[in-house]
């Protein structure tokens, strides 16, 4: 996985933990990243994140990476 993808995931993880942004906003951002990703693994991760509706679901995806 590219360093840019790893950094993006770390930023998303921090945003979920901080709780300053809405989950709906984070999911929409993940949909955008899914379209921009170049490899299938990154696309799959962002697709899973874009379907999340709770912090617990986001954290489960982060834990599975």
mmCIF file of N, CA and C in Angstrom:
data_model
loop_
_atom_site.group_PDB
_atom_site.id
_atom_site.type_symbol
_atom_site.label_atom_id
_atom_site.label_comp_id
_atom_site.label_asym_id
_atom_site.label_seq_id
_atom_site.Cartn_x
_atom_site.Cartn_y
_atom_site.Cartn_z
ATOM 1 N N UNK A 1 0.848 -1.166 0.000
ATOM 2 C CA UNK A 1 0.000 0.000 0.000
ATOM 3 C C UNK A 1 0.904 1.242 0.000
ATOM 4 N N UNK A 2 0.491 2.248 -0.723
ATOM 5 C CA UNK A 2 1.263 3.476 -0.846
ATOM 6 C C UNK A 2 1.263 4.256 0.462
ATOM 7 N N UNK A 3 2.304 5.055 0.642
ATOM 8 C CA UNK A 3 2.420 5.871 1.848
ATOM 9 C C UNK A 3 1.274 6.871 1.949
ATOM 10 N N UNK A 4 0.831 7.406 0.823
ATOM 11 C CA UNK A 4 -0.264 8.374 0.837
ATOM 12 C C UNK A 4 -1.556 7.737 1.348
ATOM 13 N N UNK A 5 -1.803 6.492 0.970
ATOM 14 C CA UNK A 5 -3.005 5.790 1.434
ATOM 15 C C UNK A 5 -2.911 5.535 2.936
ATOM 16 N N UNK A 6 -1.741 5.130 3.390
ATOM 17 C CA UNK A 6 -1.541 4.867 4.817
ATOM 18 C C UNK A 6 -1.760 6.145 5.619
ATOM 19 N N UNK A 7 -1.211 7.261 5.136
ATOM 20 C CA UNK A 7 -1.397 8.537 5.825
ATOM 21 C C UNK A 7 -2.858 8.962 5.844
ATOM 22 N N UNK A 8 -3.551 8.748 4.744
ATOM 23 C CA UNK A 8 -4.973 9.082 4.672
ATOM 24 C C UNK A 8 -5.770 8.261 5.675
ATOM 25 N N UNK A 9 -5.458 6.970 5.769
ATOM 26 C CA UNK A 9 -6.163 6.115 6.727
ATOM 27 C C UNK A 9 -5.885 6.548 8.164
ATOM 28 N N UNK A 10 -4.652 6.955 8.446
ATOM 29 C CA UNK A 10 -4.306 7.434 9.793
ATOM 30 C C UNK A 10 -5.078 8.719 10.122
ATOM 31 N N UNK A 11 -5.194 9.612 9.147
ATOM 32 C CA UNK A 11 -5.965 10.840 9.363
ATOM 33 C C UNK A 11 -7.442 10.530 9.601
ATOM 34 N N UNK A 12 -7.980 9.601 8.818
ATOM 35 C CA UNK A 12 -9.377 9.205 9.018
ATOM 36 C C UNK A 12 -9.575 8.575 10.395
ATOM 37 N N UNK A 13 -8.629 7.752 10.796
ATOM 38 C CA UNK A 13 -8.711 7.111 12.113
ATOM 39 C C UNK A 13 -8.724 8.173 13.215
ATOM 40 N N UNK A 14 -7.891 9.185 13.060
ATOM 41 C CA UNK A 14 -7.858 10.280 14.032
ATOM 42 C C UNK A 14 -9.155 11.070 14.042
ATOM 43 N N UNK A 15 -9.723 11.306 12.866
ATOM 44 C CA UNK A 15 -10.993 12.036 12.782
ATOM 45 C C UNK A 15 -12.121 11.265 13.445
ATOM 46 N N UNK A 16 -12.125 9.962 13.284
ATOM 47 C CA UNK A 16 -13.156 9.133 13.931
ATOM 48 C C UNK A 16 -12.973 9.195 15.449
ATOM 49 N N UNK A 17 -11.731 9.109 15.904
ATOM 50 C CA UNK A 17 -11.467 9.125 17.346
ATOM 51 C C UNK A 17 -11.795 10.482 17.966
ATOM 52 N N UNK A 18 -11.490 11.572 17.258
ATOM 53 C CA UNK A 18 -11.737 12.912 17.801
ATOM 54 C C UNK A 18 -13.214 13.255 17.865
ATOM 55 N N UNK A 19 -13.985 12.781 16.916
ATOM 56 C CA UNK A 19 -15.416 13.022 16.910
ATOM 57 C C UNK A 19 -15.823 14.432 16.520
ATOM 58 N N UNK A 20 -14.933 15.186 15.893
ATOM 59 C CA UNK A 20 -15.270 16.554 15.512
ATOM 60 C C UNK A 20 -16.006 16.633 14.183
ATOM 61 N N UNK A 21 -15.918 15.598 13.376
ATOM 62 C CA UNK A 21 -16.609 15.573 12.083
ATOM 63 C C UNK A 21 -17.704 14.518 12.136
ATOM 64 N N UNK A 22 -18.744 14.739 11.354
ATOM 65 C CA UNK A 22 -19.843 13.775 11.357
ATOM 66 C C UNK A 22 -19.420 12.502 10.631
ATOM 67 N N UNK A 23 -20.017 11.397 11.029
ATOM 68 C CA UNK A 23 -19.707 10.119 10.395
ATOM 69 C C UNK A 23 -20.183 10.103 8.952
ATOM 70 N N UNK A 24 -21.280 10.790 8.692
ATOM 71 C CA UNK A 24 -21.789 10.872 7.328
ATOM 72 C C UNK A 24 -20.780 11.585 6.433
ATOM 73 N N UNK A 25 -20.157 12.631 6.953
ATOM 74 C CA UNK A 25 -19.138 13.375 6.213
ATOM 75 C C UNK A 25 -17.917 12.488 5.967
ATOM 76 N N UNK A 26 -17.499 11.748 6.971
ATOM 77 C CA UNK A 26 -16.341 10.854 6.820
ATOM 78 C C UNK A 26 -16.623 9.757 5.796
ATOM 79 N N UNK A 27 -17.828 9.205 5.821
ATOM 80 C CA UNK A 27 -18.191 8.159 4.859
ATOM 81 C C UNK A 27 -18.188 8.715 3.441
ATOM 82 N N UNK A 28 -18.681 9.937 3.263
ATOM 83 C CA UNK A 28 -18.686 10.563 1.938
ATOM 84 C C UNK A 28 -17.260 10.801 1.452
ATOM 85 N N UNK A 29 -16.391 11.199 2.361
ATOM 86 C CA UNK A 29 -14.983 11.395 2.002
ATOM 87 C C UNK A 29 -14.349 10.066 1.585
ATOM 88 N N UNK A 30 -14.705 8.996 2.259
ATOM 89 C CA UNK A 30 -14.176 7.675 1.905
ATOM 90 C C UNK A 30 -14.656 7.242 0.524
ATOM 91 N N UNK A 31 -15.882 7.602 0.165
ATOM 92 C CA UNK A 31 -16.377 7.310 -1.190
ATOM 93 C C UNK A 31 -15.529 8.017 -2.229
ATOM 94 N N UNK A 32 -15.153 9.257 -1.954
ATOM 95 C CA UNK A 32 -14.292 10.015 -2.857
ATOM 96 C C UNK A 32 -12.925 9.338 -2.979
ATOM 97 N N UNK A 33 -12.356 8.938 -1.839
ATOM 98 C CA UNK A 33 -11.049 8.264 -1.863
ATOM 99 C C UNK A 33 -11.127 6.933 -2.599
ATOM 100 N N UNK A 34 -12.246 6.258 -2.490
ATOM 101 C CA UNK A 34 -12.430 4.996 -3.211
ATOM 102 C C UNK A 34 -12.315 5.220 -4.719
ATOM 103 N N UNK A 35 -12.897 6.282 -5.207
ATOM 104 C CA UNK A 35 -12.836 6.592 -6.637
ATOM 105 C C UNK A 35 -11.427 6.988 -7.072
ATOM 106 N N UNK A 36 -10.653 7.560 -6.165
ATOM 107 C CA UNK A 36 -9.317 8.038 -6.497
ATOM 108 C C UNK A 36 -8.236 6.959 -6.330
ATOM 109 N N UNK A 37 -8.518 5.921 -5.588
ATOM 110 C CA UNK A 37 -7.521 4.869 -5.325
ATOM 111 C C UNK A 37 -7.155 4.136 -6.611
ATOM 112 N N UNK A 38 -5.899 3.726 -6.691
ATOM 113 C CA UNK A 38 -5.422 3.068 -7.908
ATOM 114 C C UNK A 38 -5.345 1.553 -7.783
ATOM 115 N N UNK A 39 -5.243 1.029 -6.568
ATOM 116 C CA UNK A 39 -5.148 -0.431 -6.431
ATOM 117 C C UNK A 39 -6.420 -0.985 -5.783
ATOM 118 N N UNK A 40 -6.680 -2.244 -6.035
ATOM 119 C CA UNK A 40 -7.926 -2.878 -5.590
ATOM 120 C C UNK A 40 -8.037 -2.959 -4.070
ATOM 121 N N UNK A 41 -6.915 -3.191 -3.389
ATOM 122 C CA UNK A 41 -6.945 -3.314 -1.931
ATOM 123 C C UNK A 41 -7.385 -1.993 -1.294
ATOM 124 N N UNK A 42 -6.822 -0.896 -1.759
ATOM 125 C CA UNK A 42 -7.192 0.420 -1.232
ATOM 126 C C UNK A 42 -8.643 0.735 -1.553
ATOM 127 N N UNK A 43 -9.084 0.407 -2.749
ATOM 128 C CA UNK A 43 -10.482 0.629 -3.123
ATOM 129 C C UNK A 43 -11.411 -0.155 -2.206
ATOM 130 N N UNK A 44 -11.034 -1.384 -1.890
ATOM 131 C CA UNK A 44 -11.865 -2.218 -1.015
ATOM 132 C C UNK A 44 -11.945 -1.633 0.393
ATOM 133 N N UNK A 45 -10.825 -1.144 0.900
ATOM 134 C CA UNK A 45 -10.817 -0.548 2.237
ATOM 135 C C UNK A 45 -11.725 0.674 2.278
ATOM 136 N N UNK A 46 -11.559 1.568 1.319
ATOM 137 C CA UNK A 46 -12.369 2.778 1.309
ATOM 138 C C UNK A 46 -13.845 2.471 1.051
ATOM 139 N N UNK A 47 -14.133 1.431 0.286
ATOM 140 C CA UNK A 47 -15.522 1.032 0.067
ATOM 141 C C UNK A 47 -16.143 0.552 1.374
ATOM 142 N N UNK A 48 -15.384 -0.226 2.138
ATOM 143 C CA UNK A 48 -15.894 -0.694 3.433
ATOM 144 C C UNK A 48 -16.102 0.474 4.386
ATOM 145 N N UNK A 49 -15.162 1.418 4.383
ATOM 146 C CA UNK A 49 -15.289 2.582 5.259
ATOM 147 C C UNK A 49 -16.468 3.466 4.860
ATOM 148 N N UNK A 50 -16.742 3.549 3.565
ATOM 149 C CA UNK A 50 -17.834 4.417 3.120
ATOM 150 C C UNK A 50 -19.203 3.860 3.502
ATOM 151 N N UNK A 51 -19.281 2.583 3.835
ATOM 152 C CA UNK A 51 -20.540 1.966 4.258
ATOM 153 C C UNK A 51 -20.773 2.056 5.765
ATOM 154 N N UNK A 52 -19.782 2.538 6.508
ATOM 155 C CA UNK A 52 -19.883 2.602 7.965
ATOM 156 C C UNK A 52 -20.831 3.715 8.396
ATOM 157 N N UNK A 53 -21.600 3.433 9.444
ATOM 158 C CA UNK A 53 -22.530 4.424 9.974
ATOM 159 C C UNK A 53 -22.295 4.712 11.455
ATOM 160 N N UNK A 54 -21.450 3.904 12.117
ATOM 161 C CA UNK A 54 -21.152 4.134 13.530
ATOM 162 C C UNK A 54 -19.641 4.122 13.743
ATOM 163 N N UNK A 55 -19.217 4.700 14.837
ATOM 164 C CA UNK A 55 -17.784 4.703 15.172
ATOM 165 C C UNK A 55 -17.274 3.277 15.376
ATOM 166 N N UNK A 56 -18.128 2.433 15.929
ATOM 167 C CA UNK A 56 -17.756 1.032 16.154
ATOM 168 C C UNK A 56 -17.448 0.343 14.824
ATOM 169 N N UNK A 57 -18.248 0.613 13.792
ATOM 170 C CA UNK A 57 -18.012 0.018 12.477
ATOM 171 C C UNK A 57 -16.710 0.543 11.865
ATOM 172 N N UNK A 58 -16.479 1.862 11.987
ATOM 173 C CA UNK A 58 -15.227 2.428 11.484
ATOM 174 C C UNK A 58 -14.034 1.776 12.168
ATOM 175 N N UNK A 59 -14.101 1.664 13.495
ATOM 176 C CA UNK A 59 -12.987 1.081 14.252
ATOM 177 C C UNK A 59 -12.773 -0.396 13.908
ATOM 178 N N UNK A 60 -13.835 -1.114 13.615
ATOM 179 C CA UNK A 60 -13.702 -2.515 13.223
ATOM 180 C C UNK A 60 -12.958 -2.637 11.895
ATOM 181 N N UNK A 61 -13.257 -1.735 10.960
ATOM 182 C CA UNK A 61 -12.550 -1.758 9.670
ATOM 183 C C UNK A 61 -11.079 -1.405 9.882
ATOM 184 N N UNK A 62 -10.814 -0.379 10.692
ATOM 185 C CA UNK A 62 -9.425 0.003 10.961
ATOM 186 C C UNK A 62 -8.664 -1.144 11.622
ATOM 187 N N UNK A 63 -9.305 -1.879 12.507
ATOM 188 C CA UNK A 63 -8.659 -2.993 13.197
ATOM 189 C C UNK A 63 -8.359 -4.153 12.237
ATOM 190 N N UNK A 64 -9.163 -4.279 11.181
ATOM 191 C CA UNK A 64 -8.975 -5.396 10.253
ATOM 192 C C UNK A 64 -7.906 -5.137 9.191
ATOM 193 N N UNK A 65 -7.435 -3.905 9.116
ATOM 194 C CA UNK A 65 -6.423 -3.559 8.103
ATOM 195 C C UNK A 65 -5.067 -4.067 8.541
#
